[in-house]
JSON list of C-alpha atoms in Angstrom, two decimals:
[
{"chain": "M", "resi": 1, "resn": "ASP", "atom": "CA", "xyz": [1.52, 18.70, 15.90]},
{"chain": "M", "resi": 2, "resn": "THR", "atom": "CA", "xyz": [-0.82, 16.69, 13.67]},
{"chain": "M", "resi": 3, "resn": "GLU", "atom": "CA", "xyz": [-1.38, 13.69, 15.88]},
{"chain": "M", "resi": 4, "resn": "VAL", "atom": "CA", "xyz": [-4.03, 12.15, 18.07]},
{"chain": "M", "resi": 5, "resn": "THR", "atom": "CA", "xyz": [-2.37, 10.31, 20.95]},
{"chain": "M", "resi": 6, "resn": "GLN", "atom": "CA", "xyz": [-4.11, 7.47, 22.75]},
{"chain": "M", "resi": 7, "resn": "THR", "atom": "CA", "xyz": [-3.07, 5.74, 25.96]},
{"chain": "M", "resi": 8, "resn": "PRO", "atom": "CA", "xyz": [-2.71, 3.00, 26.89]},
{"chain": "M", "resi": 9, "resn": "LYS", "atom": "CA", "xyz": [-2.01, 1.06, 23.70]},
{"chain": "M", "resi": 10, "resn": "HIS", "atom": "CA", "xyz": [-3.10, -2.17, 25.34]},
{"chain": "M", "resi": 11, "resn": "LEU", "atom": "CA", "xyz": [-5.36, -2.75, 28.34]},
{"chain": "M", "resi": 12, "resn": "VAL", "atom": "CA", "xyz": [-6.47, -5.98, 29.98]},
{"chain": "M", "resi": 13, "resn": "MET", "atom": "CA", "xyz": [-9.18, -5.73, 32.61]},
{"chain": "M", "resi": 14, "resn": "GLY", "atom": "CA", "xyz": [-11.53, -7.92, 34.55]},
{"chain": "M", "resi": 15, "resn": "MET", "atom": "CA", "xyz": [-15.27, -7.49, 34.49]},
{"chain": "M", "resi": 16, "resn": "THR", "atom": "CA", "xyz": [-15.27, -5.79, 37.90]},
{"chain": "M", "resi": 17, "resn": "ASN", "atom": "CA", "xyz": [-12.44, -3.36, 37.19]},
{"chain": "M", "resi": 18, "resn": "LYS", "atom": "CA", "xyz": [-12.66, 0.36, 36.56]},
{"chain": "M", "resi": 19, "resn": "LYS", "atom": "CA", "xyz": [-10.25, 1.74, 33.99]},
{"chain": "M", "resi": 20, "resn": "SER", "atom": "CA", "xyz": [-9.98, 4.68, 31.62]},
{"chain": "M", "resi": 21, "resn": "LEU", "atom": "CA", "xyz": [-8.80, 5.27, 28.09]},
{"chain": "M", "resi": 22, "resn": "LYS", "atom": "CA", "xyz": [-7.26, 8.63, 27.29]},
{"chain": "M", "resi": 23, "resn": "CYS", "atom": "CA", "xyz": [-7.00, 10.65, 24.11]},
{"chain": "M", "resi": 24, "resn": "GLU", "atom": "CA", "xyz": [-5.16, 13.90, 23.47]},
{"chain": "M", "resi": 25, "resn": "GLN", "atom": "CA", "xyz": [-4.79, 16.22, 20.50]},
{"chain": "M", "resi": 26, "resn": "HIS", "atom": "CA", "xyz": [-3.13, 19.62, 20.12]},
{"chain": "M", "resi": 27, "resn": "MET", "atom": "CA", "xyz": [-4.36, 20.54, 16.65]},
{"chain": "M", "resi": 28, "resn": "GLY", "atom": "CA", "xyz": [-6.98, 22.97, 17.93]},
{"chain": "M", "resi": 29, "resn": "HIS", "atom": "CA", "xyz": [-9.76, 20.61, 16.90]},
{"chain": "M", "resi": 30, "resn": "ARG", "atom": "CA", "xyz": [-13.06, 21.24, 18.67]},
{"chain": "M", "resi": 31, "resn": "ALA", "atom": "CA", "xyz": [-14.80, 17.95, 17.86]},
{"chain": "M", "resi": 32, "resn": "MET", "atom": "CA", "xyz": [-13.62, 14.66, 19.33]},
{"chain": "M", "resi": 33, "resn": "TYR", "atom": "CA", "xyz": [-14.94, 11.15, 18.85]},
{"chain": "M", "resi": 34, "resn": "TRP", "atom": "CA", "xyz": [-14.84, 7.65, 20.26]},
{"chain": "M", "resi": 35, "resn": "TYR", "atom": "CA", "xyz": [-15.16, 4.71, 17.89]},
{"chain": "M", "resi": 36, "resn": "LYS", "atom": "CA", "xyz": [-15.25, 1.00, 18.65]},
{"chain": "M", "resi": 37, "resn": "GLN", "atom": "CA", "xyz": [-13.82, -1.46, 16.15]},
{"chain": "M", "resi": 38, "resn": "LYS", "atom": "CA", "xyz": [-14.23, -5.21, 16.35]},
{"chain": "M", "resi": 39, "resn": "ALA", "atom": "CA", "xyz": [-11.97, -7.51, 14.38]},
{"chain": "M", "resi": 40, "resn": "LYS", "atom": "CA", "xyz": [-12.58, -7.47, 10.63]},
{"chain": "M", "resi": 41, "resn": "LYS", "atom": "CA", "xyz": [-15.25, -4.78, 10.98]},
{"chain": "M", "resi": 42, "resn": "PRO", "atom": "CA", "xyz": [-15.34, -1.05, 10.23]},
{"chain": "M", "resi": 43, "resn": "PRO", "atom": "CA", "xyz": [-15.25, 1.45, 13.10]},
{"chain": "M", "resi": 44, "resn": "GLU", "atom": "CA", "xyz": [-18.57, 2.12, 14.82]},
{"chain": "M", "resi": 45, "resn": "LEU", "atom": "CA", "xyz": [-19.28, 5.55, 16.24]},
{"chain": "M", "resi": 46, "resn": "MET", "atom": "CA", "xyz": [-19.88, 5.67, 19.99]},
{"chain": "M", "resi": 47, "resn": "PHE", "atom": "CA", "xyz": [-19.73, 9.31, 21.08]},
{"chain": "M", "resi": 48, "resn": "VAL", "atom": "CA", "xyz": [-19.10, 12.76, 19.66]},
{"chain": "M", "resi": 49, "resn": "TYR", "atom": "CA", "xyz": [-18.07, 15.81, 21.66]},
{"chain": "M", "resi": 50, "resn": "SER", "atom": "CA", "xyz": [-18.37, 19.26, 20.15]},
{"chain": "M", "resi": 51, "resn": "TYR", "atom": "CA", "xyz": [-16.83, 22.18, 22.02]},
{"chain": "M", "resi": 52, "resn": "GLU", "atom": "CA", "xyz": [-16.48, 19.94, 25.09]},
{"chain": "M", "resi": 53, "resn": "LYS", "atom": "CA", "xyz": [-20.16, 19.08, 25.16]},
{"chain": "M", "resi": 54, "resn": "LEU", "atom": "CA", "xyz": [-21.58, 15.66, 24.37]},
{"chain": "M", "resi": 55, "resn": "SER", "atom": "CA", "xyz": [-23.23, 15.97, 20.99]},
{"chain": "M", "resi": 56, "resn": "ILE", "atom": "CA", "xyz": [-23.93, 12.39, 19.94]},
{"chain": "M", "resi": 57, "resn": "ASN", "atom": "CA", "xyz": [-24.35, 9.21, 21.98]},
{"chain": "M", "resi": 58, "resn": "GLU", "atom": "CA", "xyz": [-25.02, 6.26, 19.72]},
{"chain": "M", "resi": 59, "resn": "SER", "atom": "CA", "xyz": [-27.05, 4.42, 22.36]},
{"chain": "M", "resi": 60, "resn": "VAL", "atom": "CA", "xyz": [-23.92, 3.15, 24.04]},
{"chain": "M", "resi": 61, "resn": "PRO", "atom": "CA", "xyz": [-24.37, 1.13, 27.28]},
{"chain": "M", "resi": 62, "resn": "SER", "atom": "CA", "xyz": [-23.80, 3.12, 30.47]},
{"chain": "M", "resi": 63, "resn": "ARG", "atom": "CA", "xyz": [-20.79, 0.98, 31.39]},
{"chain": "M", "resi": 64, "resn": "PHE", "atom": "CA", "xyz": [-18.98, 3.28, 28.93]},
{"chain": "M", "resi": 65, "resn": "SER", "atom": "CA", "xyz": [-18.79, 6.83, 30.24]},
{"chain": "M", "resi": 66, "resn": "PRO", "atom": "CA", "xyz": [-17.14, 9.55, 28.14]},
{"chain": "M", "resi": 67, "resn": "GLU", "atom": "CA", "xyz": [-15.64, 12.72, 29.50]},
{"chain": "M", "resi": 68, "resn": "CYS", "atom": "CA", "xyz": [-14.15, 15.77, 27.82]},
{"chain": "M", "resi": 69, "resn": "PRO", "atom": "CA", "xyz": [-12.27, 17.78, 30.49]},
{"chain": "M", "resi": 70, "resn": "ASN", "atom": "CA", "xyz": [-11.02, 20.38, 28.00]},
{"chain": "M", "resi": 71, "resn": "SER", "atom": "CA", "xyz": [-10.70, 20.96, 24.27]},
{"chain": "M", "resi": 72, "resn": "SER", "atom": "CA", "xyz": [-7.57, 18.80, 24.01]},
{"chain": "M", "resi": 73, "resn": "LEU", "atom": "CA", "xyz": [-8.52, 15.79, 26.10]},
{"chain": "M", "resi": 74, "resn": "LEU", "atom": "CA", "xyz": [-11.09, 13.04, 25.78]},
{"chain": "M", "resi": 75, "resn": "ASN", "atom": "CA", "xyz": [-11.49, 10.17, 28.20]},
{"chain": "M", "resi": 76, "resn": "LEU", "atom": "CA", "xyz": [-13.52, 6.99, 28.11]},
{"chain": "M", "resi": 77, "resn": "HIS", "atom": "CA", "xyz": [-14.24, 5.54, 31.54]},
{"chain": "M", "resi": 78, "resn": "LEU", "atom": "CA", "xyz": [-14.86, 1.82, 31.65]},
{"chain": "M", "resi": 79, "resn": "HIS", "atom": "CA", "xyz": [-16.70, -0.05, 34.40]},
{"chain": "M", "resi": 80, "resn": "ALA", "atom": "CA", "xyz": [-18.23, -3.50, 34.66]},
{"chain": "M", "resi": 81, "resn": "LEU", "atom": "CA", "xyz": [-17.43, -4.37, 31.07]},
{"chain": "M", "resi": 82, "resn": "GLN", "atom": "CA", "xyz": [-18.29, -7.64, 29.40]},
{"chain": "M", "resi": 83, "resn": "PRO", "atom": "CA", "xyz": [-15.97, -9.88, 27.36]},
{"chain": "M", "resi": 84, "resn": "GLU", "atom": "CA", "xyz": [-17.85, -8.86, 24.21]},
{"chain": "M", "resi": 85, "resn": "ASP", "atom": "CA", "xyz": [-16.62, -5.29, 24.81]},
{"chain": "M", "resi": 86, "resn": "SER", "atom": "CA", "xyz": [-13.12, -6.43, 23.87]},
{"chain": "M", "resi": 87, "resn": "ALA", "atom": "CA", "xyz": [-12.17, -4.38, 20.81]},
{"chain": "M", "resi": 88, "resn": "LEU", "atom": "CA", "xyz": [-9.93, -1.66, 19.45]},
{"chain": "M", "resi": 89, "resn": "TYR", "atom": "CA", "xyz": [-11.11, 1.72, 20.71]},
{"chain": "M", "resi": 90, "resn": "LEU", "atom": "CA", "xyz": [-10.25, 4.56, 18.40]},
{"chain": "M", "resi": 91, "resn": "CYS", "atom": "CA", "xyz": [-10.24, 8.23, 19.21]},
{"chain": "M", "resi": 92, "resn": "ALA", "atom": "CA", "xyz": [-10.57, 10.80, 16.44]},
{"chain": "M", "resi": 93, "resn": "SER", "atom": "CA", "xyz": [-10.80, 14.56, 16.14]},
{"chain": "M", "resi": 94, "resn": "SER", "atom": "CA", "xyz": [-11.81, 17.13, 13.54]},
{"chain": "M", "resi": 95, "resn": "LEU", "atom": "CA", "xyz": [-11.83, 20.91, 13.27]},
{"chain": "M", "resi": 96, "resn": "SER", "atom": "CA", "xyz": [-15.48, 20.99, 14.21]},
{"chain": "M", "resi": 97, "resn": "GLN", "atom": "CA", "xyz": [-18.57, 18.84, 13.93]},
{"chain": "M", "resi": 98, "resn": "GLY", "atom": "CA", "xyz": [-20.37, 18.81, 10.63]},
{"chain": "M", "resi": 99, "resn": "GLY", "atom": "CA", "xyz": [-19.91, 21.65, 8.21]},
{"chain": "M", "resi": 100, "resn": "THR", "atom": "CA", "xyz": [-17.63, 21.48, 5.21]},
{"chain": "M", "resi": 101, "resn": "GLY", "atom": "CA", "xyz": [-15.69, 18.52, 3.95]},
{"chain": "M", "resi": 102, "resn": "ALA", "atom": "CA", "xyz": [-12.60, 20.13, 5.37]},
{"chain": "M", "resi": 103, "resn": "ASN", "atom": "CA", "xyz": [-13.69, 18.64, 8.70]},
{"chain": "M", "resi": 104, "resn": "VAL", "atom": "CA", "xyz": [-11.83, 15.41, 8.10]},
{"chain": "M", "resi": 105, "resn": "LEU", "atom": "CA", "xyz": [-11.37, 12.89, 10.90]},
{"chain": "M", "resi": 106, "resn": "THR", "atom": "CA", "xyz": [-7.85, 12.39, 12.23]},
{"chain": "M", "resi": 107, "resn": "PHE", "atom": "CA", "xyz": [-7.55, 9.08, 14.09]},
{"chain": "M", "resi": 108, "resn": "GLY", "atom": "CA", "xyz": [-5.31, 7.94, 16.88]},
{"chain": "M", "resi": 109, "resn": "ALA", "atom": "CA", "xyz": [-3.57, 4.55, 16.83]},
{"chain": "M", "resi": 110, "resn": "GLY", "atom": "CA", "xyz": [-6.15, 3.05, 19.15]},
{"chain": "M", "resi": 111, "resn": "SER", "atom": "CA", "xyz": [-6.29, 1.29, 22.50]},
{"chain": "M", "resi": 112, "resn": "ARG", "atom": "CA", "xyz": [-6.63, -2.49, 22.33]},
{"chain": "M", "resi": 113, "resn": "LEU", "atom": "CA", "xyz": [-8.96, -3.56, 25.15]},
{"chain": "M", "resi": 114, "resn": "THR", "atom": "CA", "xyz": [-9.32, -7.12, 26.37]},
{"chain": "M", "resi": 115, "resn": "VAL", "atom": "CA", "xyz": [-11.97, -7.90, 28.97]},
{"chain": "M", "resi": 116, "resn": "LEU", "atom": "CA", "xyz": [-11.49, -11.18, 30.83]},
{"chain": "S", "resi": 1, "resn": "ALA", "atom": "CA", "xyz": [-30.69, 4.78, 4.00]},
{"chain": "S", "resi": 2, "resn": "GLN", "atom": "CA", "xyz": [-27.19, 6.06, 3.46]},
{"chain": "S", "resi": 3, "resn": "SER", "atom": "CA", "xyz": [-24.64, 3.36, 2.77]},
{"chain": "S", "resi": 4, "resn": "VAL", "atom": "CA", "xyz": [-21.16, 2.68, 1.49]},
{"chain": "S", "resi": 5, "resn": "THR", "atom": "CA", "xyz": [-20.44, -0.60, -0.25]},
{"chain": "S", "resi": 6, "resn": "GLN", "atom": "CA", "xyz": [-17.08, -2.21, -0.81]},
{"chain": "S", "resi": 7, "resn": "PRO", "atom": "CA", "xyz": [-17.84, -5.31, -2.85]},
{"chain": "S", "resi": 8, "resn": "ASP", "atom": "CA", "xyz": [-14.43, -6.93, -2.40]},
{"chain": "S", "resi": 9, "resn": "ILE", "atom": "CA", "xyz": [-13.69, -8.22, 1.09]},
{"chain": "S", "resi": 10, "resn": "HIS", "atom": "CA", "xyz": [-10.26, -9.51, 0.20]},
{"chain": "S", "resi": 11, "resn": "ILE", "atom": "CA", "xyz": [-7.95, -8.80, -2.75]},
{"chain": "S", "resi": 12, "resn": "THR", "atom": "CA", "xyz": [-4.57, -10.33, -3.54]},
{"chain": "S", "resi": 13, "resn": "VAL", "atom": "CA", "xyz": [-2.17, -8.68, -5.95]},
{"chain": "S", "resi": 14, "resn": "SER", "atom": "CA", "xyz": [1.43, -9.27, -6.92]},
{"chain": "S", "resi": 15, "resn": "GLU", "atom": "CA", "xyz": [4.01, -6.69, -5.95]},
{"chain": "S", "resi": 16, "resn": "GLY", "atom": "CA", "xyz": [4.45, -4.25, -8.82]},
{"chain": "S", "resi": 17, "resn": "ALA", "atom": "CA", "xyz": [1.00, -4.92, -10.25]},
{"chain": "S", "resi": 18, "resn": "SER", "atom": "CA", "xyz": [-1.69, -2.29, -10.48]},
{"chain": "S", "resi": 19, "resn": "LEU", "atom": "CA", "xyz": [-4.50, -2.06, -7.95]},
{"chain": "S", "resi": 20, "resn": "GLU", "atom": "CA", "xyz": [-8.11, -0.93, -8.00]},
{"chain": "S", "resi": 21, "resn": "LEU", "atom": "CA", "xyz": [-10.34, -1.09, -4.94]},
{"chain": "S", "resi": 22, "resn": "ARG", "atom": "CA", "xyz": [-14.02, -0.51, -5.53]},
{"chain": "S", "resi": 23, "resn": "CYS", "atom": "CA", "xyz": [-16.39, 1.67, -3.56]},
{"chain": "S", "resi": 24, "resn": "ASN", "atom": "CA", "xyz": [-20.02, 2.58, -4.22]},
{"chain": "S", "resi": 25, "resn": "TYR", "atom": "CA", "xyz": [-22.18, 4.90, -2.19]},
{"chain": "S", "resi": 26, "resn": "SER", "atom": "CA", "xyz": [-25.88, 5.42, -1.78]},
{"chain": "S", "resi": 27, "resn": "TYR", "atom": "CA", "xyz": [-26.78, 8.93, -0.65]},
{"chain": "S", "resi": 28, "resn": "GLY", "atom": "CA", "xyz": [-29.51, 11.40, -1.54]},
{"chain": "S", "resi": 29, "resn": "ALA", "atom": "CA", "xyz": [-26.93, 13.94, -2.68]},
{"chain": "S", "resi": 30, "resn": "THR", "atom": "CA", "xyz": [-23.25, 13.57, -3.47]},
{"chain": "S", "resi": 31, "resn": "PRO", "atom": "CA", "xyz": [-21.47, 13.15, -0.14]},
{"chain": "S", "resi": 32, "resn": "TYR", "atom": "CA", "xyz": [-17.92, 13.92, 0.80]},
{"chain": "S", "resi": 33, "resn": "LEU", "atom": "CA", "xyz": [-15.88, 10.78, 0.09]},
{"chain": "S", "resi": 34, "resn": "PHE", "atom": "CA", "xyz": [-12.78, 9.40, 1.75]},
{"chain": "S", "resi": 35, "resn": "TRP", "atom": "CA", "xyz": [-10.38, 6.50, 1.63]},
{"chain": "S", "resi": 36, "resn": "TYR", "atom": "CA", "xyz": [-8.61, 5.42, 4.81]},
{"chain": "S", "resi": 37, "resn": "VAL", "atom": "CA", "xyz": [-5.93, 2.75, 5.29]},
{"chain": "S", "resi": 38, "resn": "GLN", "atom": "CA", "xyz": [-5.43, 0.73, 8.44]},
{"chain": "S", "resi": 39, "resn": "SER", "atom": "CA", "xyz": [-2.41, -1.43, 9.20]},
{"chain": "S", "resi": 40, "resn": "PRO", "atom": "CA", "xyz": [-2.93, -4.29, 11.67]},
{"chain": "S", "resi": 41, "resn": "GLY", "atom": "CA", "xyz": [-3.58, -3.04, 15.19]},
{"chain": "S", "resi": 42, "resn": "GLN", "atom": "CA", "xyz": [-3.26, 0.58, 14.12]},
{"chain": "S", "resi": 43, "resn": "GLY", "atom": "CA", "xyz": [-5.58, 3.53, 13.67]},
{"chain": "S", "resi": 44, "resn": "LEU", "atom": "CA", "xyz": [-6.94, 4.79, 10.38]},
{"chain": "S", "resi": 45, "resn": "GLN", "atom": "CA", "xyz": [-4.86, 7.04, 8.15]},
{"chain": "S", "resi": 46, "resn": "LEU", "atom": "CA", "xyz": [-6.48, 9.26, 5.56]},
{"chain": "S", "resi": 47, "resn": "LEU", "atom": "CA", "xyz": [-5.26, 8.47, 2.05]},
{"chain": "S", "resi": 48, "resn": "LEU", "atom": "CA", "xyz": [-7.32, 11.00, 0.13]},
{"chain": "S", "resi": 49, "resn": "LYS", "atom": "CA", "xyz": [-10.65, 12.79, -0.01]},
{"chain": "S", "resi": 50, "resn": "TYR", "atom": "CA", "xyz": [-13.12, 14.09, -2.56]},
{"chain": "S", "resi": 51, "resn": "LEU", "atom": "CA", "xyz": [-14.97, 17.24, -1.57]},
{"chain": "S", "resi": 52, "resn": "SER", "atom": "CA", "xyz": [-15.92, 18.77, -4.93]},
{"chain": "S", "resi": 53, "resn": "GLY", "atom": "CA", "xyz": [-14.42, 19.82, -8.24]},
{"chain": "S", "resi": 54, "resn": "ASP", "atom": "CA", "xyz": [-11.83, 17.71, -10.03]},
{"chain": "S", "resi": 55, "resn": "THR", "atom": "CA", "xyz": [-13.07, 14.12, -10.09]},
{"chain": "S", "resi": 56, "resn": "LEU", "atom": "CA", "xyz": [-9.57, 12.63, -9.99]},
{"chain": "S", "resi": 57, "resn": "VAL", "atom": "CA", "xyz": [-7.97, 13.17, -6.62]},
{"chain": "S", "resi": 58, "resn": "GLN", "atom": "CA", "xyz": [-4.42, 12.44, -5.61]},
{"chain": "S", "resi": 59, "resn": "GLY", "atom": "CA", "xyz": [-3.48, 11.16, -2.22]},
{"chain": "S", "resi": 60, "resn": "ILE", "atom": "CA", "xyz": [-0.53, 10.04, -0.20]},
{"chain": "S", "resi": 61, "resn": "LYS", "atom": "CA", "xyz": [1.63, 6.97, -0.89]},
{"chain": "S", "resi": 62, "resn": "GLY", "atom": "CA", "xyz": [0.99, 7.18, -4.64]},
{"chain": "S", "resi": 63, "resn": "PHE", "atom": "CA", "xyz": [-2.75, 6.51, -4.42]},
{"chain": "S", "resi": 64, "resn": "GLU", "atom": "CA", "xyz": [-5.43, 8.21, -6.46]},
{"chain": "S", "resi": 65, "resn": "ALA", "atom": "CA", "xyz": [-9.19, 7.89, -6.67]},
{"chain": "S", "resi": 66, "resn": "GLU", "atom": "CA", "xyz": [-11.76, 8.79, -9.28]},
{"chain": "S", "resi": 67, "resn": "PHE", "atom": "CA", "xyz": [-15.24, 10.02, -8.45]},
{"chain": "S", "resi": 68, "resn": "LYS", "atom": "CA", "xyz": [-17.89, 8.99, -10.97]},
{"chain": "S", "resi": 69, "resn": "ARG", "atom": "CA", "xyz": [-21.27, 10.52, -10.25]},
{"chain": "S", "resi": 70, "resn": "SER", "atom": "CA", "xyz": [-23.08, 8.45, -12.88]},
{"chain": "S", "resi": 71, "resn": "GLN", "atom": "CA", "xyz": [-21.90, 5.24, -11.21]},
{"chain": "S", "resi": 72, "resn": "SER", "atom": "CA", "xyz": [-22.02, 6.49, -7.61]},
{"chain": "S", "resi": 73, "resn": "SER", "atom": "CA", "xyz": [-18.48, 5.23, -7.30]},
{"chain": "S", "resi": 74, "resn": "PHE", "atom": "CA", "xyz": [-15.21, 6.35, -5.78]},
{"chain": "S", "resi": 75, "resn": "ASN", "atom": "CA", "xyz": [-12.63, 3.73, -6.70]},
{"chain": "S", "resi": 76, "resn": "LEU", "atom": "CA", "xyz": [-9.11, 3.76, -5.33]},
{"chain": "S", "resi": 77, "resn": "ARG", "atom": "CA", "xyz": [-6.16, 3.03, -7.63]},
{"chain": "S", "resi": 78, "resn": "LYS", "atom": "CA", "xyz": [-2.43, 2.62, -7.50]},
{"chain": "S", "resi": 79, "resn": "PRO", "atom": "CA", "xyz": [-0.32, 1.89, -10.60]},
{"chain": "S", "resi": 80, "resn": "SER", "atom": "CA", "xyz": [2.30, -0.26, -8.85]},
{"chain": "S", "resi": 81, "resn": "VAL", "atom": "CA", "xyz": [1.72, -1.90, -5.48]},
{"chain": "S", "resi": 82, "resn": "HIS", "atom": "CA", "xyz": [4.46, -2.27, -2.90]},
{"chain": "S", "resi": 83, "resn": "TRP", "atom": "CA", "xyz": [4.58, -4.96, -0.20]},
{"chain": "S", "resi": 84, "resn": "SER", "atom": "CA", "xyz": [4.09, -2.22, 2.40]},
{"chain": "S", "resi": 85, "resn": "ASP", "atom": "CA", "xyz": [0.65, -1.46, 0.94]},
{"chain": "S", "resi": 86, "resn": "ALA", "atom": "CA", "xyz": [-0.74, -4.64, 2.49]},
{"chain": "S", "resi": 87, "resn": "ALA", "atom": "CA", "xyz": [-3.42, -3.39, 4.87]},
{"chain": "S", "resi": 88, "resn": "GLU", "atom": "CA", "xyz": [-7.17, -2.88, 5.29]},
{"chain": "S", "resi": 89, "resn": "TYR", "atom": "CA", "xyz": [-8.71, -0.14, 3.19]},
{"chain": "S", "resi": 90, "resn": "PHE", "atom": "CA", "xyz": [-11.93, 1.62, 4.16]},
{"chain": "S", "resi": 91, "resn": "CYS", "atom": "CA", "xyz": [-14.05, 3.78, 1.93]},
{"chain": "S", "resi": 92, "resn": "ALA", "atom": "CA", "xyz": [-16.13, 6.32, 3.85]},
{"chain": "S", "resi": 93, "resn": "ALA", "atom": "CA", "xyz": [-18.69, 9.03, 3.18]},
{"chain": "S", "resi": 94, "resn": "ARG", "atom": "CA", "xyz": [-20.28, 11.93, 5.00]},
{"chain": "S", "resi": 95, "resn": "SER", "atom": "CA", "xyz": [-23.11, 14.28, 4.13]},
{"chain": "S", "resi": 96, "resn": "GLY", "atom": "CA", "xyz": [-22.47, 17.98, 4.35]},
{"chain": "S", "resi": 97, "resn": "GLY", "atom": "CA", "xyz": [-23.64, 19.52, 7.60]},
{"chain": "S", "resi": 98, "resn": "TYR", "atom": "CA", "xyz": [-23.54, 16.25, 9.50]},
{"chain": "S", "resi": 99, "resn": "GLN", "atom": "CA", "xyz": [-20.46, 14.73, 11.04]},
{"chain": "S", "resi": 100, "resn": "LYS", "atom": "CA", "xyz": [-21.42, 11.07, 11.21]},
{"chain": "S", "resi": 101, "resn": "VAL", "atom": "CA", "xyz": [-19.18, 9.19, 8.82]},
{"chain": "S", "resi": 102, "resn": "THR", "atom": "CA", "xyz": [-20.43, 6.00, 7.20]},
{"chain": "S", "resi": 103, "resn": "PHE", "atom": "CA", "xyz": [-17.71, 3.43, 6.60]},
{"chain": "S", "resi": 104, "resn": "GLY", "atom": "CA", "xyz": [-17.69, 0.58, 4.15]},
{"chain": "S", "resi": 105, "resn": "ILE", "atom": "CA", "xyz": [-16.94, -2.89, 5.45]},
{"chain": "S", "resi": 106, "resn": "GLY", "atom": "CA", "xyz": [-13.33, -2.67, 4.32]},
{"chain": "S", "resi": 107, "resn": "THR", "atom": "CA", "xyz": [-11.16, -4.45, 1.76]},
{"chain": "S", "resi": 108, "resn": "LYS", "atom": "CA", "xyz": [-8.17, -6.40, 2.96]},
{"chain": "S", "resi": 109, "resn": "LEU", "atom": "CA", "xyz": [-5.26, -6.15, 0.54]},
{"chain": "S", "resi": 110, "resn": "GLN", "atom": "CA", "xyz": [-2.68, -8.89, 0.42]},
{"chain": "S", "resi": 111, "resn": "VAL", "atom": "CA", "xyz": [0.49, -8.34, -1.60]},
{"chain": "S", "resi": 112, "resn": "ILE", "atom": "CA", "xyz": [2.47, -11.35, -2.77]},
{"chain": "S", "resi": 113, "resn": "PRO", "atom": "CA", "xyz": [6.11, -11.24, -3.93]}
]
């Protein structure tokens, strides 16, 4: 299994809703990532988990709350979002964080979020 | 500061023509270098990577890239473009020992019949 699976593919939510994005991989990777991508822009790193512990938080607003329940799963909990948070949210994984170039990112297909 | 530059925001080529997408990097030491492709609404797929050694690397879908240290470049090439190659292409780099990847702004490839 060489895939990163993200659900849902599309999500529409109001500014008062609470929702979650989910990401799963079964490649034995121990580093997992959340990226945010706005239209016509490159992906921007949000969070990195290494061995289920939060390693990097790129000063992301607290309305985004990541969670890594186990080595295969990564969640992104969403609450009180703003319309400007509408974007494609990409999950990625790698063997581990840092280290050799063999630690290449494998991306999921993304979750398209629209905040009304 | 570390950066990756893709000077061409948009490129149009005819199907069957050759393609070269440019990428320059600015790092203290030679980073690991990558090319990713993204179809509309999809995630990023790794085309190829340069870690060390041979400066000409082969990737998937008939792509190749050449690392030139003297020019701080890692240009992507394909000898004959297919309509299915129309997509956004991102050059990326990462320093050894640190996992944060720096992406270029992307080049959108349009293929015309």
